[in-house]
PDB file of C-alpha atoms and ligand atoms in Angstrom:
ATOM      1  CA  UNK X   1     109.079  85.915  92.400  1.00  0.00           C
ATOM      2  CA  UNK X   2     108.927  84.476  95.825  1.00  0.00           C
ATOM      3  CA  UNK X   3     109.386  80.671  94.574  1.00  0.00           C
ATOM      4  CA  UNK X   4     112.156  78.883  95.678  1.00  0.00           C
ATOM      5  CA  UNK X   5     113.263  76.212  93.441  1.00  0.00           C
ATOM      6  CA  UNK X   6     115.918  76.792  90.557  1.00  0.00           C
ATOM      7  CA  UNK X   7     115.419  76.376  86.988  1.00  0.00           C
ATOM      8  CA  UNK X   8     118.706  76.399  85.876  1.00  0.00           C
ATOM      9  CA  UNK X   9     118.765  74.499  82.145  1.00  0.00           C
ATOM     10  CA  UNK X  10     116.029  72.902  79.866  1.00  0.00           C
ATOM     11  CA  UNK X  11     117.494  69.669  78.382  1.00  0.00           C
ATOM     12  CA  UNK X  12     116.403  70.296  74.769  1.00  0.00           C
ATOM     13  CA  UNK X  13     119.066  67.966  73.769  1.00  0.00           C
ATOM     14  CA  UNK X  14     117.292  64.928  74.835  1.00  0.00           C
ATOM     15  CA  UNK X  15     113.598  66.599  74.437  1.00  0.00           C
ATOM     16  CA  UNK X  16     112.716  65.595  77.437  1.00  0.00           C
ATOM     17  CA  UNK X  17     112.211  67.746  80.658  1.00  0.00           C
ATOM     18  CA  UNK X  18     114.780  66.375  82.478  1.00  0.00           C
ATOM     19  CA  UNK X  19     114.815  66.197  86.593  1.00  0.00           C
ATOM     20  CA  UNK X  20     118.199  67.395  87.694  1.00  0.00           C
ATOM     21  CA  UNK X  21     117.344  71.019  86.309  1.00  0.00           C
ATOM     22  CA  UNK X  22     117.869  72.329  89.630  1.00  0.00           C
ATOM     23  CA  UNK X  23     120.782  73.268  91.539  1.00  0.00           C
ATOM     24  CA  UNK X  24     120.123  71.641  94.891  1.00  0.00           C
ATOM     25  CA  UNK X  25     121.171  74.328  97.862  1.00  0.00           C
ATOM     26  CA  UNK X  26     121.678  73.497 101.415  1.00  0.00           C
ATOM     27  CA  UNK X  27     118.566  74.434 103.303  1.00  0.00           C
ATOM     28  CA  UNK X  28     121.197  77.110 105.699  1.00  0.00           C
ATOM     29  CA  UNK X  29     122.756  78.382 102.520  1.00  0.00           C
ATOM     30  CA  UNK X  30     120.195  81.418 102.472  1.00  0.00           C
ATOM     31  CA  UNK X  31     122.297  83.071  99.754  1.00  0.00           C
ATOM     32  CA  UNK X  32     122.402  80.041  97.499  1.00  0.00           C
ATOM     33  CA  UNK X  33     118.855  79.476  97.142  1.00  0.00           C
ATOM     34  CA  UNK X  34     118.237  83.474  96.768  1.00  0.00           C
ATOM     35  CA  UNK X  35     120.393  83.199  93.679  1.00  0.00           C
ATOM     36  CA  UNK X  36     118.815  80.337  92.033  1.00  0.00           C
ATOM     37  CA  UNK X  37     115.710  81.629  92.907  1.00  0.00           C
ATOM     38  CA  UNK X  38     116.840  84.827  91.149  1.00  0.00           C
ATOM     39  CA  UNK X  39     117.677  82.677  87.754  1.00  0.00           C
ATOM     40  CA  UNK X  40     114.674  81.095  88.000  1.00  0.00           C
ATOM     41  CA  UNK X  41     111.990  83.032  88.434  1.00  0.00           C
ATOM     42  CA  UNK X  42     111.891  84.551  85.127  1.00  0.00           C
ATOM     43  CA  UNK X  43     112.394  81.358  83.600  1.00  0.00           C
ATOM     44  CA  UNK X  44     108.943  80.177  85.422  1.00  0.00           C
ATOM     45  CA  UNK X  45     106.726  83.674  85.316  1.00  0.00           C
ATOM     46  CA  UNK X  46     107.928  83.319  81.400  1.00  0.00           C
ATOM     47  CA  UNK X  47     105.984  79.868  81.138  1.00  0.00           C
ATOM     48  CA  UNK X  48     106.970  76.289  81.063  1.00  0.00           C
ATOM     49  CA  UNK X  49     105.152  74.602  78.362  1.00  0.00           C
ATOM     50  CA  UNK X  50     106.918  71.345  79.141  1.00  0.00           C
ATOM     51  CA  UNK X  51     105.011  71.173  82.739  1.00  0.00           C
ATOM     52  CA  UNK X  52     101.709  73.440  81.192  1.00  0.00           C
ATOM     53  CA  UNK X  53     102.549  76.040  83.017  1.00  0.00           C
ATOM     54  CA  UNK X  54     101.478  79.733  81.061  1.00  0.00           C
ATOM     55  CA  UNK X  55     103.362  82.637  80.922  1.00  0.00           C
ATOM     56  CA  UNK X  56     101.655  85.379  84.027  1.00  0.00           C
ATOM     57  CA  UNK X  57     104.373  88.615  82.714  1.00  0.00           C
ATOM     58  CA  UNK X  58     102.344  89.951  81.143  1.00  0.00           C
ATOM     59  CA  UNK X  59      99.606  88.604  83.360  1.00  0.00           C
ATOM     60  CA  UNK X  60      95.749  89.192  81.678  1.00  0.00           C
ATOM     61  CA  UNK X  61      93.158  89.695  84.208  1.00  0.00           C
ATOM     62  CA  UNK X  62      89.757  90.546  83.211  1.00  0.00           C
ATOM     63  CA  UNK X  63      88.361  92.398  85.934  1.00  0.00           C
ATOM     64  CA  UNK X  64      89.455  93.951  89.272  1.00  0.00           C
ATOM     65  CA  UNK X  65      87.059  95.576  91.571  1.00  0.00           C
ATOM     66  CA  UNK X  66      88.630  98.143  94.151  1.00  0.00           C
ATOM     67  CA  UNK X  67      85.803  98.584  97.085  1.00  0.00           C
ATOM     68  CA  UNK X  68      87.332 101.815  99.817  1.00  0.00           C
ATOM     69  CA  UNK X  69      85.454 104.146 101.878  1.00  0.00           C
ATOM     70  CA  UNK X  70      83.674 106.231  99.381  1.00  0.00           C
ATOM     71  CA  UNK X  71      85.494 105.042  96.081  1.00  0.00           C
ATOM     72  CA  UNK X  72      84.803 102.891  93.805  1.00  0.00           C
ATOM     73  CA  UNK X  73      86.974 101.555  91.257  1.00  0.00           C
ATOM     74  CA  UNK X  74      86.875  99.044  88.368  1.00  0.00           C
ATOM     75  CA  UNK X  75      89.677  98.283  86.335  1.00  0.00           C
ATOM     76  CA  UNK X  76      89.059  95.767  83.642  1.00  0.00           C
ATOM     77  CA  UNK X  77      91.027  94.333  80.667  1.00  0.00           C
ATOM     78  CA  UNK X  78      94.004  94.471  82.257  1.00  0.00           C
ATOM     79  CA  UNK X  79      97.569  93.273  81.301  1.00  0.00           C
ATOM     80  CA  UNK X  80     100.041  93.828  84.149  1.00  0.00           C
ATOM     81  CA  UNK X  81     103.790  93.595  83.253  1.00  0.00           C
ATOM     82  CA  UNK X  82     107.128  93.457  85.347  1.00  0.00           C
ATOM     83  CA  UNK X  83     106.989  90.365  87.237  1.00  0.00           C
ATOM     84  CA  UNK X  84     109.703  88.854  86.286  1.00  0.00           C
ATOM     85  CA  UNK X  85     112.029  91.902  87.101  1.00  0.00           C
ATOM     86  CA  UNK X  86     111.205  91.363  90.762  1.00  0.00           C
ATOM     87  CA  UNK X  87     114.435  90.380  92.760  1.00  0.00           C
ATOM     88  CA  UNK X  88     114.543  88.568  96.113  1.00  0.00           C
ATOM     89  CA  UNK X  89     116.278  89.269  98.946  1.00  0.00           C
ATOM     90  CA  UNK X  90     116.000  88.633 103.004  1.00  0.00           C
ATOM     91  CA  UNK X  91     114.957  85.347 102.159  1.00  0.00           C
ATOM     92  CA  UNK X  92     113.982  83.397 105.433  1.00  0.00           C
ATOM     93  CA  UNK X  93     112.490  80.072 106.783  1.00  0.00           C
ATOM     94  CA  UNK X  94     111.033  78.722 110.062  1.00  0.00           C
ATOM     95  CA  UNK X  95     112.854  75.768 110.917  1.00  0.00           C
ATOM     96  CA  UNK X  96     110.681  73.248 110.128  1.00  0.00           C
ATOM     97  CA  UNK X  97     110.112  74.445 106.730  1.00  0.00           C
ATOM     98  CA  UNK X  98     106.469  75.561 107.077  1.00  0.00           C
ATOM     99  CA  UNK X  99     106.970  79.663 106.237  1.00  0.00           C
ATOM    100  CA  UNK X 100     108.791  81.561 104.960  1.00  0.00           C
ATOM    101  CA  UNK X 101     109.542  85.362 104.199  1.00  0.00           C
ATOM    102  CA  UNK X 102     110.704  87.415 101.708  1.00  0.00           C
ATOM    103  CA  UNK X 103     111.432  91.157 100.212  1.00  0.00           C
ATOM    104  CA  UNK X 104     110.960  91.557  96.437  1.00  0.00           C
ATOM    105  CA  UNK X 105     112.583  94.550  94.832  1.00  0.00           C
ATOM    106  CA  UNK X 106     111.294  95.790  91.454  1.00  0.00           C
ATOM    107  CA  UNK X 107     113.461  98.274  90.276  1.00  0.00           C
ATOM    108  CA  UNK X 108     111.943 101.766  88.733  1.00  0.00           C
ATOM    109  CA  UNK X 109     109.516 101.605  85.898  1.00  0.00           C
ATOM    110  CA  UNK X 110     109.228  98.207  85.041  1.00  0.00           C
ATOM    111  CA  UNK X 111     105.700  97.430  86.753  1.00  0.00           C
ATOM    112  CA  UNK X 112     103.127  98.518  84.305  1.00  0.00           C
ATOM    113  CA  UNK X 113      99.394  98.129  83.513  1.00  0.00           C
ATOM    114  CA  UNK X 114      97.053  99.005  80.926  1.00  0.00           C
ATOM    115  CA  UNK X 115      93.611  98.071  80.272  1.00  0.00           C
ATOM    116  CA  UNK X 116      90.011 100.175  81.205  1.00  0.00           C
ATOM    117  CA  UNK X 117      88.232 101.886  84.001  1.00  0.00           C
ATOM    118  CA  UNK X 118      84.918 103.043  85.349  1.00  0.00           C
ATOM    119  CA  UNK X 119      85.200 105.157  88.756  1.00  0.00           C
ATOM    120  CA  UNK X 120      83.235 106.941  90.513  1.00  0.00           C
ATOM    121  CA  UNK X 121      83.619 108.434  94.650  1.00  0.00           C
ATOM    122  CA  UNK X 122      85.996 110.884  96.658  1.00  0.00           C
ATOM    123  CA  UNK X 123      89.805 110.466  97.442  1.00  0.00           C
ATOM    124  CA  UNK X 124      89.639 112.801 100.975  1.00  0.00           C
ATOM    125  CA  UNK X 125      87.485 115.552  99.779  1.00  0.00           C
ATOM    126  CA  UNK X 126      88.343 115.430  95.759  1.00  0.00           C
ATOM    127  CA  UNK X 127      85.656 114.674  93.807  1.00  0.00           C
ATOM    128  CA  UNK X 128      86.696 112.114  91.361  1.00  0.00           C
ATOM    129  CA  UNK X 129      84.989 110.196  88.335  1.00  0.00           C
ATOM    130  CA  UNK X 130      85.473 108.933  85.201  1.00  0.00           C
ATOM    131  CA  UNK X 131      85.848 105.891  82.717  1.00  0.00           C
ATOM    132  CA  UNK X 132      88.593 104.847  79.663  1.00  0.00           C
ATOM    133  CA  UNK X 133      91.100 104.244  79.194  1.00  0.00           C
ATOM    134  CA  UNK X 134      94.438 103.971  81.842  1.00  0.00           C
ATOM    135  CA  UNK X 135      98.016 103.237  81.889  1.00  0.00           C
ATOM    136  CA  UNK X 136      99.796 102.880  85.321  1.00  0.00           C
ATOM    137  CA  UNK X 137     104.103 103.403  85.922  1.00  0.00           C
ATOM    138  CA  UNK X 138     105.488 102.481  88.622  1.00  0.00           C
ATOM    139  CA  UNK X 139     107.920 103.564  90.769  1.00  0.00           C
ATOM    140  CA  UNK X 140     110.572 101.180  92.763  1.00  0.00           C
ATOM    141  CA  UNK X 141     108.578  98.897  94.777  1.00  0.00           C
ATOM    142  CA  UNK X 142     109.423  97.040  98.009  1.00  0.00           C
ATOM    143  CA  UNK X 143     106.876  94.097  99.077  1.00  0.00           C
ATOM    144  CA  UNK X 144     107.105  91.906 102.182  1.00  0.00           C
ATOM    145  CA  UNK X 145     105.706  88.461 101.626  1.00  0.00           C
ATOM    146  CA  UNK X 146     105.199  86.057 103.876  1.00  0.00           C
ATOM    147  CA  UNK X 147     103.660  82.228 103.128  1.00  0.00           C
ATOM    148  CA  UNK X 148     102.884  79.275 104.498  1.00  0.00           C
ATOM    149  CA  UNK X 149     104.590  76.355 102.700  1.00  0.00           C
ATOM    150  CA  UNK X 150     102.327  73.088 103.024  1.00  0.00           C
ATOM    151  CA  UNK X 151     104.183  69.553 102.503  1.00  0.00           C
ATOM    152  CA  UNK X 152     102.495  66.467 101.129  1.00  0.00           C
ATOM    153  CA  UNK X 153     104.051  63.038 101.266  1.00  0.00           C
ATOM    154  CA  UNK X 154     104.243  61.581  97.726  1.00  0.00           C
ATOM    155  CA  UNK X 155     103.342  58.003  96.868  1.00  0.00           C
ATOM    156  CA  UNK X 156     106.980  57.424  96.369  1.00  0.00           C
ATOM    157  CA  UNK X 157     107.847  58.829  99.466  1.00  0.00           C
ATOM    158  CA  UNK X 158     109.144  62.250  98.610  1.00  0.00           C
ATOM    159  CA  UNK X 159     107.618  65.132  99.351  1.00  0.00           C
ATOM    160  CA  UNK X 160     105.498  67.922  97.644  1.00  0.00           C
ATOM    161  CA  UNK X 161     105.577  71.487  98.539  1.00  0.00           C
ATOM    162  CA  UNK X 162     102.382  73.582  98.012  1.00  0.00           C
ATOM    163  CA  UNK X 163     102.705  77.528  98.772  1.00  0.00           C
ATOM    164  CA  UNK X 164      99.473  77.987 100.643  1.00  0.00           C
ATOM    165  CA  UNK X 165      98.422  81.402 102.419  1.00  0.00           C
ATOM    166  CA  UNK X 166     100.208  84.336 102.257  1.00  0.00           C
ATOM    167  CA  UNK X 167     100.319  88.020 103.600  1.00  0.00           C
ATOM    168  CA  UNK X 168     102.418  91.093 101.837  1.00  0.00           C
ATOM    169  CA  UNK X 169     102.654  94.630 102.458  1.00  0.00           C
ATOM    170  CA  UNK X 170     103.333  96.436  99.703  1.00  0.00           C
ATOM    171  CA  UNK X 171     105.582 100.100  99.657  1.00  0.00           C
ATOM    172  CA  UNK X 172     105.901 102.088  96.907  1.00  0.00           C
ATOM    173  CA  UNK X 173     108.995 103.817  97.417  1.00  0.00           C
ATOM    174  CA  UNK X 174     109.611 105.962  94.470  1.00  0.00           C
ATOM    175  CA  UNK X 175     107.075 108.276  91.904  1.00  0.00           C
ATOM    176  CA  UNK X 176     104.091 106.334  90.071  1.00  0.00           C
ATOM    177  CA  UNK X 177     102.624 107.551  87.117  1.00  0.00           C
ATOM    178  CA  UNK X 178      98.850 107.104  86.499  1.00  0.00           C
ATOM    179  CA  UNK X 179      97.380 108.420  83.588  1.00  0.00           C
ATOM    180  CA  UNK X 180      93.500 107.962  83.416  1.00  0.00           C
ATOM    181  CA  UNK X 181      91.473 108.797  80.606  1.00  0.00           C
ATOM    182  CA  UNK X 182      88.473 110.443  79.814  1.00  0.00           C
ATOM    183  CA  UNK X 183      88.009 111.992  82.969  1.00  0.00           C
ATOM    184  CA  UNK X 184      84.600 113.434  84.311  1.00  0.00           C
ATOM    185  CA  UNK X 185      83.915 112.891  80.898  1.00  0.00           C
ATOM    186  CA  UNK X 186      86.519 114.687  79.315  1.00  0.00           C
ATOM    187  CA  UNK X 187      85.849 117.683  81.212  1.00  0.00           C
ATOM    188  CA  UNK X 188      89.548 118.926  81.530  1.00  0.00           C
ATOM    189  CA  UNK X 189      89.132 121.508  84.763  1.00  0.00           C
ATOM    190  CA  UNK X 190      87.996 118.898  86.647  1.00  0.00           C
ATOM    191  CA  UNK X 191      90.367 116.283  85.129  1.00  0.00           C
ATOM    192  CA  UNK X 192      93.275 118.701  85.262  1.00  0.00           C
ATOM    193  CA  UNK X 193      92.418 119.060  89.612  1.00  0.00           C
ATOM    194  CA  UNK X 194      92.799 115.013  89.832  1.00  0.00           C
ATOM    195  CA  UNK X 195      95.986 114.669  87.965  1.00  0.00           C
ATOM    196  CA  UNK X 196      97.565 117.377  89.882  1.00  0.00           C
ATOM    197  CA  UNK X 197      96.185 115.757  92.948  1.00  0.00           C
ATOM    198  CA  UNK X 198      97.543 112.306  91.244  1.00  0.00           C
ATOM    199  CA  UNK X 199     101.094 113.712  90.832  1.00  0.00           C
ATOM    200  CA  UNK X 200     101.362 115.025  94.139  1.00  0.00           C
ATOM    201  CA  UNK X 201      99.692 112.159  96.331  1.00  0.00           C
ATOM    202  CA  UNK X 202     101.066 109.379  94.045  1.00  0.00           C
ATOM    203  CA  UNK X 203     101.652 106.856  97.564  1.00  0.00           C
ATOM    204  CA  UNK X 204      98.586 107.850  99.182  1.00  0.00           C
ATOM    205  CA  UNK X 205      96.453 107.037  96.497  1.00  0.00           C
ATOM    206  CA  UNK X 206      98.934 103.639  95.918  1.00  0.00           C
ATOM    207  CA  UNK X 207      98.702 102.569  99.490  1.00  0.00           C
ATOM    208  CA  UNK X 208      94.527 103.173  98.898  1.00  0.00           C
ATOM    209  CA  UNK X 209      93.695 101.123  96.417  1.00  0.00           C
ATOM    210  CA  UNK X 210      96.772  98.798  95.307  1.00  0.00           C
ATOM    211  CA  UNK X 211      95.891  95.718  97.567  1.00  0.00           C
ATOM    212  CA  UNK X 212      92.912  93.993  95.062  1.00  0.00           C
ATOM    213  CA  UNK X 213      95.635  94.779  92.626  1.00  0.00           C
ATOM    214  CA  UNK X 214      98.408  92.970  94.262  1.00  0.00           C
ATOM    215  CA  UNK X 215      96.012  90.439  95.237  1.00  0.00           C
ATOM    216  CA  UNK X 216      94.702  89.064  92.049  1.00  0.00           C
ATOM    217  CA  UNK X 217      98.429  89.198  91.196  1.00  0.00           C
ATOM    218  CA  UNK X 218      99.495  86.593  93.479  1.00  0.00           C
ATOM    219  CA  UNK X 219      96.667  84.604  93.014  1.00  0.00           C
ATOM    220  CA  UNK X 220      98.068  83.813  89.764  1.00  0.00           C
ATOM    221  CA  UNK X 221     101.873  83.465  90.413  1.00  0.00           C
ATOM    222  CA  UNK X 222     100.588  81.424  93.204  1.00  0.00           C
ATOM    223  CA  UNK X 223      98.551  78.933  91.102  1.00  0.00           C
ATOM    224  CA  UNK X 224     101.356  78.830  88.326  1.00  0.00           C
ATOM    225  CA  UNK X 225     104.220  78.520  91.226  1.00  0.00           C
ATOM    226  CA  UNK X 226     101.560  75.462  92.492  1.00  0.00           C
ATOM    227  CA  UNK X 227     101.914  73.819  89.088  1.00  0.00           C
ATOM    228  CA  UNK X 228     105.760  73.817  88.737  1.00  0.00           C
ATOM    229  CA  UNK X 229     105.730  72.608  92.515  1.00  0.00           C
ATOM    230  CA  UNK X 230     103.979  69.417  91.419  1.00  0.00           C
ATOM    231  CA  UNK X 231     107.053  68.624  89.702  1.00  0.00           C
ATOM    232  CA  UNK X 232     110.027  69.104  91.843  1.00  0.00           C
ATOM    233  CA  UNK X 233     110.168  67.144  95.414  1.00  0.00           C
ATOM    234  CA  UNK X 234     112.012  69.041  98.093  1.00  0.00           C
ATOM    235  CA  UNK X 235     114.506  66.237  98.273  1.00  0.00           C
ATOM    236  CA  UNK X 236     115.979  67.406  94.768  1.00  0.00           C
ATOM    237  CA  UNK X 237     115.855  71.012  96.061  1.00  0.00           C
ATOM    238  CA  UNK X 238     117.077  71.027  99.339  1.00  0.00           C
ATOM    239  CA  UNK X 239     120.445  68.699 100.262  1.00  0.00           C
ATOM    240  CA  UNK X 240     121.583  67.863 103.386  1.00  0.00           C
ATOM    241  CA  UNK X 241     124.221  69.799 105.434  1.00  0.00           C
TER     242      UNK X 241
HETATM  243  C1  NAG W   1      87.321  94.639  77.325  1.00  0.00           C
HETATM  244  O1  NAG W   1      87.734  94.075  76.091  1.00  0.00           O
HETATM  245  C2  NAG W   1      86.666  93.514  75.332  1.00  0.00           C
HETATM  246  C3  NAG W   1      87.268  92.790  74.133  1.00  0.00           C
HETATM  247  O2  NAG W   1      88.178  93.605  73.469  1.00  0.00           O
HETATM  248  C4  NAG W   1      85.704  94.635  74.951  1.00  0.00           C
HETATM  249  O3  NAG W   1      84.632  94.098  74.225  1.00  0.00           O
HETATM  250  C5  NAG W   1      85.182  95.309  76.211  1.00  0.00           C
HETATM  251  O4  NAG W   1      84.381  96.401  75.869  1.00  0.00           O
HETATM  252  C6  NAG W   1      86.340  95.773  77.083  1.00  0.00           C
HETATM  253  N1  NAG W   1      85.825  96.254  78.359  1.00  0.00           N
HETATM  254  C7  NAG W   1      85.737  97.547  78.659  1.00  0.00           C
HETATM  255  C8  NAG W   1      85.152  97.874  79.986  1.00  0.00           C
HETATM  256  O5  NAG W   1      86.142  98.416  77.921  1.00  0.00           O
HETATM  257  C1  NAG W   2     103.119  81.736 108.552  1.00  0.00           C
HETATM  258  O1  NAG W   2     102.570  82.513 107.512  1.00  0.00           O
HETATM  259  C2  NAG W   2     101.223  82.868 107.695  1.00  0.00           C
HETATM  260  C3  NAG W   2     100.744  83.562 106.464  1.00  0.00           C
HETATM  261  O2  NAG W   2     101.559  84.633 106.159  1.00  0.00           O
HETATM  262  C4  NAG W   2     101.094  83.702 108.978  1.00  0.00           C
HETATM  263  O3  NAG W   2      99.756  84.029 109.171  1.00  0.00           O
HETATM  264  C5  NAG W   2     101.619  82.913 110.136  1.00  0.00           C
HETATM  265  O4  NAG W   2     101.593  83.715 111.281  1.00  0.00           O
HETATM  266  C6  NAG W   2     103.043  82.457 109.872  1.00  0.00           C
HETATM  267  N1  NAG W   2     103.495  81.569 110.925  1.00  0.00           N
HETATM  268  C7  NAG W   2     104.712  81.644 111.424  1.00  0.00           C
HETATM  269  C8  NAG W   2     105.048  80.602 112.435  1.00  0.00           C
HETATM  270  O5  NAG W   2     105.524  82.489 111.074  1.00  0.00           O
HETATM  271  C1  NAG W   3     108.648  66.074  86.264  1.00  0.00           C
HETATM  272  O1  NAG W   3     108.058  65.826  85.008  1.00  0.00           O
HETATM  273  C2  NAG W   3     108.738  64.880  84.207  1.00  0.00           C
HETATM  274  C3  NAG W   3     108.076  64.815  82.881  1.00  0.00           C
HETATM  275  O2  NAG W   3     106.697  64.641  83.043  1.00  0.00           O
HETATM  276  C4  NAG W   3     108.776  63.543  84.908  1.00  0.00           C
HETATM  277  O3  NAG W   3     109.523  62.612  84.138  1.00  0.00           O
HETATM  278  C5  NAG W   3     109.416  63.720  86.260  1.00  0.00           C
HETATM  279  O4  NAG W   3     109.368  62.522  86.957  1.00  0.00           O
HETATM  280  C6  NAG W   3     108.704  64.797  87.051  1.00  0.00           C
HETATM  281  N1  NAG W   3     109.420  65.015  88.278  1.00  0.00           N
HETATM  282  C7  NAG W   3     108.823  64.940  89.436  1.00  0.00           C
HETATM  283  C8  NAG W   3     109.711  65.186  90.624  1.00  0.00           C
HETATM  284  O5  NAG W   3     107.636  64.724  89.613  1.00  0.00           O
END
């Protein structure tokens, strides 16, 4: 969602994964690479077999641990969905090319997760426990990312871009929906005092414990975005003014 480098056809006419899929932007035309990026980026998070590159919407991770002050979460078997409806805008870059920033929009409902989890701890002074199944809905979310953009002369002289550290902050700006499972044990007092609290804390409890989340996310995109990189130079992406 925060890649940079346009997809625009597949050449299945000549079955082969041909080179000029990309339309090449000037490096100042800010609004010209946000719209490629915007065509392409579903395109990539969908999966490139041609390059080996997996689909990450839906994105399978096995196991997420959530460590804050007196709650503990694991969510495992997860399948997270949306990616791919994330649009970019505010797209910036230092001048020599080595960071960049930019705001992702997903629009209402369309991140989702399923899978299982085991809790146990306090959010504030509600007790909270439980383990099953869960289902998360988001809201519209806002994230900030920023990354560092490492280039690597090629053997041929061109040059490689590798997406390298990054920071985000991450606002949920409209009504999430968790639904957990089989909480305290089915116990539905209890249960019924944490969804209320759920429903009416819904960005609290986001802004708590959505980092690990977000996290493993990018991990991924990152690795996948890393593997399409390998095959574009940033003389086919970027032409001169
Ligand atoms: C995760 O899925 C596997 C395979 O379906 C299952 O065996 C395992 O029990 C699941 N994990 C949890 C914590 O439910
Ligand atoms: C580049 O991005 C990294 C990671 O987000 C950040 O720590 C660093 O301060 C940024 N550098 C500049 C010059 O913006
Ligand atoms: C991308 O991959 C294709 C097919 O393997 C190859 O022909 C092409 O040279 C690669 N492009 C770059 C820039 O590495």
């Amino acid at each position: 969602m925060f890649l940079f480098f346009p997809l625009t056809f597949l050449c299945f006419g000549t079955g082969a994964f041909s080179k000029s899929l990309f339309t090449p932007c000037k490096l100042t035309d800010l609004p010209c690479i946000e719209n490629s990026l915007n065509t392409a980026i579903p395109q990539i998070f969908g999966g490139i077999p041609e390059l080996g590159i997996e689909s990450c919407d839906p994105y399978f991770n096995k196991n997420i641990q959530i460590n804050v002050p007196n709650l503990k979460v694991q969510l495992f078997n997860n399948t997270i969905m949306g990616y791919k409806t994330g649009k970019l805008s505010n797209l910036r870059f230092n001048s020599d090319l080595t960071n960049l920033s930019v705001d992702i929009n997903y629009p209402e409902g369309e991140l989702k997760a399923t899978g299982q989890y085991d809790m146990k701890g306090r959010i504030g002074t509600l007790p909270i426990e439980g383990n099953g199944d869960y289902e998360y809905i988001a809201g519209q979310f806002l994230l900030n990312l920023e990354c560092e953009i490492e280039k690597v002369k090629r053997n041929d002289g061109k040059t490689q871009m590798i997406l390298k550290n990054y920071k985000f902050v991450a606002k949920p700006l409209t009504k999430i929906i968790y639904n957990f499972k089989n909480l305290f044990n089915g116990r539905e007092d209890l249960a019924e005092a944490v969804r209320k609290f759920a429903r009416e804390n819904w960005k609290a409890i986001a802004e708590l414990v959505q980092d690990p989340i977000w996290d493993a996310s990018f991990t991924e995109m990152f690795k996948n975005i890393n593997k399409y990189l390998k095959n574009v130079t940033l003389e086919e992406v970027f032409i001169n003014n």
